[in-house]
């Protein structure tokens, strides 16, 4: 693996964490930024967009929907400045040439969703086979979680039992969480952030890690999305080539992926964004042109990057 290939993964998050978000040069416009947001990401993005407007004065219009529907909207209308959806849709958008820049803000983890207090005493996936437990699952045709669930059932040895059961199917995890909340089903498998949003009435039971897909081992490949790592469902933040105010869109994307933005996602029940692993082997060198006004923080970042990766960083400073 070369340094050039992973510069965005390794260098940009460090930069965003050390250099505070600046709005002095942000290009504001009377026309609102149009931001497409997958439904699961709505609570976090509501807060971040409000924060961005407070910092810059830029108005934002948000279009909510499930991730698959939003990709269709972008293809058919060609309108939008920013899009926030989860895997595997960012990869498909990249392949279709819709993306200007991309970032990662968080990840989503599947959990067992039950009523607060867990009245049916559900402890793990195997309890879903009990006759007294009415189960809801997302449809794999529309849902990333649906693919992970099938994999987990196979590893737990209950795939055939679950196939023989009568199961309530829904397009989104939010629908299933609401069904648990009102008592029409007893349990569902949804994203952790979906349960957190309804934490007054629901609670999450973790799924044993050994039953979930393994990083670097368990993946699926499709013509639309390419190779999808099933071990981490990432929340992708993409500025769009269709943007009429790309500078402002990029600054919003940087805010979402900054430490401040990622902390908001964490506060809303999301799992952390994946970090570069120590096992990644990099080589080569980087030559970076840097504005002299941010010489000191970038110099510190470069030193840390060299120490952690072994990649030589040469900096050129000028106005």
Short mmCIF file of C-alpha atoms in Angstrom, two decimals:
data_model
loop_
_atom_site.label_atom_id
_atom_site.label_comp_id
_atom_site.label_asym_id
_atom_site.label_seq_id
_atom_site.Cartn_x
_atom_site.Cartn_y
_atom_site.Cartn_z
CA UNK A 1 0.00 0.00 0.00
CA UNK A 2 1.42 3.38 -0.90
CA UNK A 3 1.28 6.59 1.08
CA UNK A 4 -0.48 8.32 -1.76
CA UNK A 5 -3.41 5.89 -1.65
CA UNK A 6 -4.17 6.45 2.04
CA UNK A 7 -3.34 10.13 2.47
CA UNK A 8 -7.03 11.11 2.69
CA UNK A 9 -7.76 8.43 5.30
CA UNK A 10 -4.78 9.15 7.51
CA UNK A 11 -3.85 12.80 7.09
CA UNK A 12 -7.18 14.61 6.73
CA UNK A 13 -8.81 13.39 9.99
CA UNK A 14 -5.70 14.49 11.93
CA UNK A 15 -5.77 17.87 10.23
CA UNK A 16 -9.46 18.37 11.01
CA UNK A 17 -8.90 17.41 14.63
CA UNK A 18 -6.00 19.84 15.22
CA UNK A 19 -6.95 22.82 13.05
CA UNK A 20 -10.23 24.38 14.23
CA UNK A 21 -13.07 24.84 11.78
CA UNK A 22 -12.69 28.29 10.22
CA UNK A 23 -15.56 30.22 8.68
CA UNK A 24 -13.79 33.47 7.83
CA UNK A 25 -13.56 32.65 4.12
CA UNK A 26 -16.68 30.52 3.75
CA UNK A 27 -18.68 31.50 0.67
CA UNK A 28 -22.25 32.15 1.74
CA UNK A 29 -25.14 32.44 -0.67
CA UNK A 30 -28.75 33.57 -0.54
CA UNK A 31 -29.66 30.23 -2.08
CA UNK A 32 -29.75 27.47 0.59
CA UNK A 33 -27.41 24.50 0.38
CA UNK A 34 -29.43 21.41 -0.55
CA UNK A 35 -28.32 18.53 1.68
CA UNK A 36 -29.63 14.99 1.14
CA UNK A 37 -29.62 13.01 4.41
CA UNK A 38 -30.40 9.34 5.02
CA UNK A 39 -33.10 8.99 7.67
CA UNK A 40 -30.88 7.31 10.28
CA UNK A 41 -28.49 10.27 10.15
CA UNK A 42 -31.23 12.88 10.59
CA UNK A 43 -30.83 13.68 14.33
CA UNK A 44 -27.07 14.22 14.05
CA UNK A 45 -27.29 16.20 10.81
CA UNK A 46 -30.05 18.43 12.20
CA UNK A 47 -27.62 19.55 14.89
CA UNK A 48 -24.61 19.89 12.59
CA UNK A 49 -26.49 21.88 9.94
CA UNK A 50 -27.83 24.23 12.61
CA UNK A 51 -24.28 24.66 13.90
CA UNK A 52 -22.98 25.41 10.39
CA UNK A 53 -25.67 28.05 9.85
CA UNK A 54 -24.76 29.67 13.17
CA UNK A 55 -21.08 29.76 12.18
CA UNK A 56 -21.51 31.01 8.61
CA UNK A 57 -24.98 32.44 8.14
CA UNK A 58 -25.50 29.99 5.26
CA UNK A 59 -29.05 28.66 5.03
CA UNK A 60 -29.50 24.91 4.54
CA UNK A 61 -32.41 22.94 3.10
CA UNK A 62 -32.44 19.25 4.08
CA UNK A 63 -34.07 16.49 2.08
CA UNK A 64 -34.59 13.32 4.13
CA UNK A 65 -35.14 9.79 2.86
CA UNK A 66 -33.74 6.28 2.95
CA UNK A 67 -30.24 6.00 1.48
CA UNK A 68 -31.27 4.07 -1.64
CA UNK A 69 -34.06 6.52 -2.51
CA UNK A 70 -31.73 9.49 -2.13
CA UNK A 71 -29.28 8.02 -4.63
CA UNK A 72 -32.14 7.70 -7.12
CA UNK A 73 -33.17 11.31 -6.48
CA UNK A 74 -29.63 12.51 -7.19
CA UNK A 75 -29.45 10.55 -10.44
CA UNK A 76 -32.81 11.73 -11.73
CA UNK A 77 -32.78 15.39 -10.62
CA UNK A 78 -29.05 16.20 -10.65
CA UNK A 79 -29.66 18.61 -7.78
CA UNK A 80 -27.84 18.80 -4.46
CA UNK A 81 -24.76 20.14 -2.69
CA UNK A 82 -24.05 17.45 -0.10
CA UNK A 83 -25.22 13.89 0.57
CA UNK A 84 -24.93 11.87 3.80
CA UNK A 85 -25.76 8.16 3.44
CA UNK A 86 -24.38 4.90 4.78
CA UNK A 87 -22.67 1.98 3.02
CA UNK A 88 -22.93 0.67 0.37
CA UNK A 89 -24.45 3.73 -1.33
CA UNK A 90 -21.37 6.03 -1.21
CA UNK A 91 -19.44 3.53 -3.36
CA UNK A 92 -22.23 3.45 -5.94
CA UNK A 93 -22.35 7.24 -6.06
CA UNK A 94 -18.59 7.35 -6.61
CA UNK A 95 -18.88 4.88 -9.50
CA UNK A 96 -21.64 6.97 -11.07
CA UNK A 97 -19.43 10.07 -11.01
CA UNK A 98 -21.66 12.08 -8.67
CA UNK A 99 -19.08 12.78 -5.95
CA UNK A 100 -16.68 15.71 -5.60
CA UNK A 101 -15.07 14.84 -2.24
CA UNK A 102 -15.91 12.26 0.40
CA UNK A 103 -15.41 11.91 4.16
CA UNK A 104 -16.43 9.44 6.87
CA UNK A 105 -18.32 10.70 9.92
CA UNK A 106 -19.24 7.56 11.88
CA UNK A 107 -20.22 3.90 11.61
CA UNK A 108 -23.43 2.01 12.35
CA UNK A 109 -23.62 -1.20 14.39
CA UNK A 110 -26.56 -3.66 14.27
CA UNK A 111 -28.17 -4.40 17.65
CA UNK A 112 -31.18 -6.22 19.03
CA UNK A 113 -33.97 -3.73 19.68
CA UNK A 114 -36.37 -4.49 22.54
CA UNK A 115 -38.75 -2.60 24.78
CA UNK A 116 -37.22 -0.81 27.73
CA UNK A 117 -36.80 -3.28 30.57
CA UNK A 118 -36.56 -6.17 28.09
CA UNK A 119 -39.82 -7.84 29.16
CA UNK A 120 -39.19 -10.96 27.04
CA UNK A 121 -35.67 -11.39 28.53
CA UNK A 122 -33.99 -11.57 25.13
CA UNK A 123 -30.24 -12.06 25.54
CA UNK A 124 -28.89 -12.92 22.09
CA UNK A 125 -29.81 -13.87 18.53
CA UNK A 126 -30.76 -17.41 19.49
CA UNK A 127 -33.66 -16.10 21.58
CA UNK A 128 -35.26 -14.87 18.35
CA UNK A 129 -36.16 -18.48 17.55
CA UNK A 130 -38.43 -18.72 20.60
CA UNK A 131 -42.13 -19.17 19.80
CA UNK A 132 -43.11 -16.45 22.28
CA UNK A 133 -41.00 -13.80 20.54
CA UNK A 134 -42.47 -11.96 17.54
CA UNK A 135 -39.59 -10.76 15.35
CA UNK A 136 -39.21 -7.95 12.81
CA UNK A 137 -36.40 -7.69 10.26
CA UNK A 138 -35.54 -5.27 7.49
CA UNK A 139 -35.86 -6.48 3.90
CA UNK A 140 -32.42 -7.25 2.45
CA UNK A 141 -33.54 -5.83 -0.91
CA UNK A 142 -33.65 -2.34 0.63
CA UNK A 143 -31.52 -2.61 3.74
CA UNK A 144 -27.81 -3.04 4.41
CA UNK A 145 -28.68 -4.42 7.83
CA UNK A 146 -30.71 -7.13 6.12
CA UNK A 147 -27.56 -8.58 4.54
CA UNK A 148 -25.67 -8.51 7.84
CA UNK A 149 -28.58 -10.23 9.62
CA UNK A 150 -28.55 -13.20 7.23
CA UNK A 151 -24.81 -13.58 7.78
CA UNK A 152 -25.19 -13.41 11.58
CA UNK A 153 -27.99 -16.00 11.58
CA UNK A 154 -25.76 -18.42 9.66
CA UNK A 155 -22.91 -17.96 12.13
CA UNK A 156 -25.29 -18.43 15.06
CA UNK A 157 -26.62 -21.65 13.52
CA UNK A 158 -30.21 -20.40 13.39
CA UNK A 159 -30.58 -19.46 9.72
CA UNK A 160 -32.94 -22.35 8.86
CA UNK A 161 -34.98 -21.81 12.02
CA UNK A 162 -35.44 -18.13 11.20
CA UNK A 163 -36.32 -18.89 7.57
CA UNK A 164 -39.12 -21.16 8.80
CA UNK A 165 -40.52 -18.49 11.13
CA UNK A 166 -43.18 -15.91 10.38
CA UNK A 167 -41.31 -12.61 10.43
CA UNK A 168 -42.56 -9.05 10.05
CA UNK A 169 -40.63 -7.38 7.22
CA UNK A 170 -40.09 -3.64 6.77
CA UNK A 171 -38.08 -1.43 4.47
CA UNK A 172 -36.38 0.57 7.26
CA UNK A 173 -35.15 -0.03 10.78
CA UNK A 174 -37.10 2.99 11.97
CA UNK A 175 -40.38 1.28 11.05
CA UNK A 176 -39.38 -1.80 13.03
CA UNK A 177 -38.23 0.21 16.05
CA UNK A 178 -41.59 1.97 16.12
CA UNK A 179 -43.33 -1.43 15.93
CA UNK A 180 -41.36 -2.61 18.98
CA UNK A 181 -42.23 0.64 20.72
CA UNK A 182 -45.99 0.17 20.26
CA UNK A 183 -45.80 -3.57 20.98
CA UNK A 184 -46.80 -5.12 17.64
CA UNK A 185 -43.48 -7.02 17.65
CA UNK A 186 -41.18 -8.02 20.51
CA UNK A 187 -37.74 -7.61 18.92
CA UNK A 188 -36.00 -6.39 15.79
CA UNK A 189 -32.47 -5.99 14.49
CA UNK A 190 -31.73 -2.35 13.66
CA UNK A 191 -28.85 0.14 13.81
CA UNK A 192 -27.69 1.29 17.24
CA UNK A 193 -28.48 4.94 16.38
CA UNK A 194 -32.09 3.99 15.56
CA UNK A 195 -32.58 2.60 19.07
CA UNK A 196 -30.81 5.57 20.65
CA UNK A 197 -33.24 7.98 19.01
CA UNK A 198 -36.07 6.16 20.83
CA UNK A 199 -34.16 5.52 24.04
CA UNK A 200 -37.09 6.70 26.17
CA UNK A 201 -39.02 3.54 25.20
CA UNK A 202 -36.45 1.11 23.77
CA UNK A 203 -33.10 -0.42 24.64
CA UNK A 204 -30.36 -2.10 22.64
CA UNK A 205 -29.02 -5.60 23.30
CA UNK A 206 -25.54 -5.99 21.75
CA UNK A 207 -25.00 -8.80 19.25
CA UNK A 208 -21.98 -10.96 20.08
CA UNK A 209 -19.02 -9.74 17.99
CA UNK A 210 -18.18 -13.30 16.93
CA UNK A 211 -21.52 -13.46 15.12
CA UNK A 212 -20.90 -10.30 13.10
CA UNK A 213 -18.81 -9.99 9.90
CA UNK A 214 -15.01 -9.80 10.32
CA UNK A 215 -12.92 -6.98 8.94
CA UNK A 216 -10.89 -7.94 5.88
CA UNK A 217 -12.56 -11.36 5.67
CA UNK A 218 -16.30 -11.00 5.21
CA UNK A 219 -17.29 -8.96 2.18
CA UNK A 220 -19.74 -9.06 -0.69
CA UNK A 221 -19.24 -7.92 -4.27
CA UNK A 222 -21.83 -6.49 -6.64
CA UNK A 223 -21.71 -4.73 -10.02
CA UNK A 224 -23.36 -1.65 -8.52
CA UNK A 225 -21.34 -1.22 -5.35
CA UNK A 226 -18.10 -3.12 -5.93
CA UNK A 227 -16.52 -4.83 -2.90
CA UNK A 228 -18.37 -4.03 0.32
CA UNK A 229 -16.72 -4.60 3.69
CA UNK A 230 -19.56 -5.97 5.82
CA UNK A 231 -17.71 -5.48 9.10
CA UNK A 232 -18.19 -1.70 9.25
CA UNK A 233 -21.18 0.17 7.84
CA UNK A 234 -19.69 3.63 7.38
CA UNK A 235 -21.59 6.91 7.24
CA UNK A 236 -20.30 8.66 4.13
CA UNK A 237 -20.33 12.44 3.71
CA UNK A 238 -20.00 13.53 0.07
CA UNK A 239 -19.86 16.92 -1.59
CA UNK A 240 -21.54 16.66 -4.97
CA UNK A 241 -20.35 17.72 -8.41
CA UNK A 242 -23.82 19.18 -8.97
CA UNK A 243 -23.26 21.77 -6.21
CA UNK A 244 -23.82 25.41 -7.12
CA UNK A 245 -21.79 26.52 -4.10
CA UNK A 246 -19.03 23.96 -3.85
CA UNK A 247 -16.86 25.96 -1.43
CA UNK A 248 -19.65 26.18 1.14
CA UNK A 249 -20.56 22.51 0.58
CA UNK A 250 -16.96 21.45 1.17
CA UNK A 251 -16.77 23.44 4.38
CA UNK A 252 -19.95 21.79 5.63
CA UNK A 253 -18.47 18.39 4.71
CA UNK A 254 -15.32 19.24 6.64
CA UNK A 255 -17.39 20.23 9.67
CA UNK A 256 -19.33 16.94 9.57
CA UNK A 257 -16.08 14.94 9.43
CA UNK A 258 -14.23 17.09 11.99
CA UNK A 259 -13.80 16.10 15.63
CA UNK A 260 -16.70 18.41 16.48
CA UNK A 261 -18.98 16.75 13.93
CA UNK A 262 -17.93 13.22 14.84
CA UNK A 263 -18.58 13.96 18.51
CA UNK A 264 -22.14 14.96 17.63
CA UNK A 265 -22.64 11.64 15.82
CA UNK A 266 -21.24 9.82 18.87
CA UNK A 267 -23.63 11.71 21.15
CA UNK A 268 -26.51 10.54 18.96
CA UNK A 269 -25.67 6.86 19.45
CA UNK A 270 -23.46 6.16 16.40
CA UNK A 271 -20.28 4.09 16.59
CA UNK A 272 -16.92 5.83 15.91
CA UNK A 273 -15.57 6.31 12.41
CA UNK A 274 -12.95 3.68 11.57
CA UNK A 275 -9.35 4.70 12.15
CA UNK A 276 -6.32 3.61 10.18
CA UNK A 277 -5.04 0.34 11.62
CA UNK A 278 -1.51 -0.20 12.84
CA UNK A 279 -1.16 -3.10 10.43
CA UNK A 280 -1.38 -0.83 7.38
CA UNK A 281 2.09 -0.65 5.81
CA UNK A 282 2.89 2.61 4.05
CA UNK A 283 5.96 3.64 2.10
CA UNK A 284 7.26 6.57 0.10
CA UNK A 285 7.21 10.28 0.81
CA UNK A 286 4.89 13.27 0.58
CA UNK A 287 5.65 16.82 -0.57
CA UNK A 288 3.08 19.30 0.75
CA UNK A 289 2.58 22.98 -0.12
CA UNK A 290 1.21 24.74 2.96
CA UNK A 291 0.07 28.29 3.72
CA UNK A 292 2.50 29.90 6.14
CA UNK A 293 -0.35 31.06 8.40
CA UNK A 294 -0.98 27.45 9.52
CA UNK A 295 2.68 26.42 9.56
CA UNK A 296 2.81 25.43 13.24
CA UNK A 297 -0.22 23.05 13.45
CA UNK A 298 0.56 21.43 10.10
CA UNK A 299 4.19 20.97 11.13
CA UNK A 300 3.06 19.16 14.28
CA UNK A 301 0.68 16.97 12.27
CA UNK A 302 3.46 16.10 9.83
CA UNK A 303 5.73 15.00 12.68
CA UNK A 304 3.04 12.74 14.12
CA UNK A 305 2.24 11.34 10.68
CA UNK A 306 5.92 10.50 10.09
CA UNK A 307 6.20 8.86 13.52
CA UNK A 308 3.07 6.74 13.09
CA UNK A 309 3.52 5.68 9.47
CA UNK A 310 7.21 5.94 8.61
CA UNK A 311 6.33 8.10 5.61
CA UNK A 312 8.65 11.07 5.05
CA UNK A 313 6.83 14.42 4.88
CA UNK A 314 8.48 17.46 3.27
CA UNK A 315 6.70 20.78 3.74
CA UNK A 316 6.97 23.94 1.64
CA UNK A 317 5.63 27.11 3.27
CA UNK A 318 4.61 30.31 1.48
CA UNK A 319 1.78 32.83 1.42
#
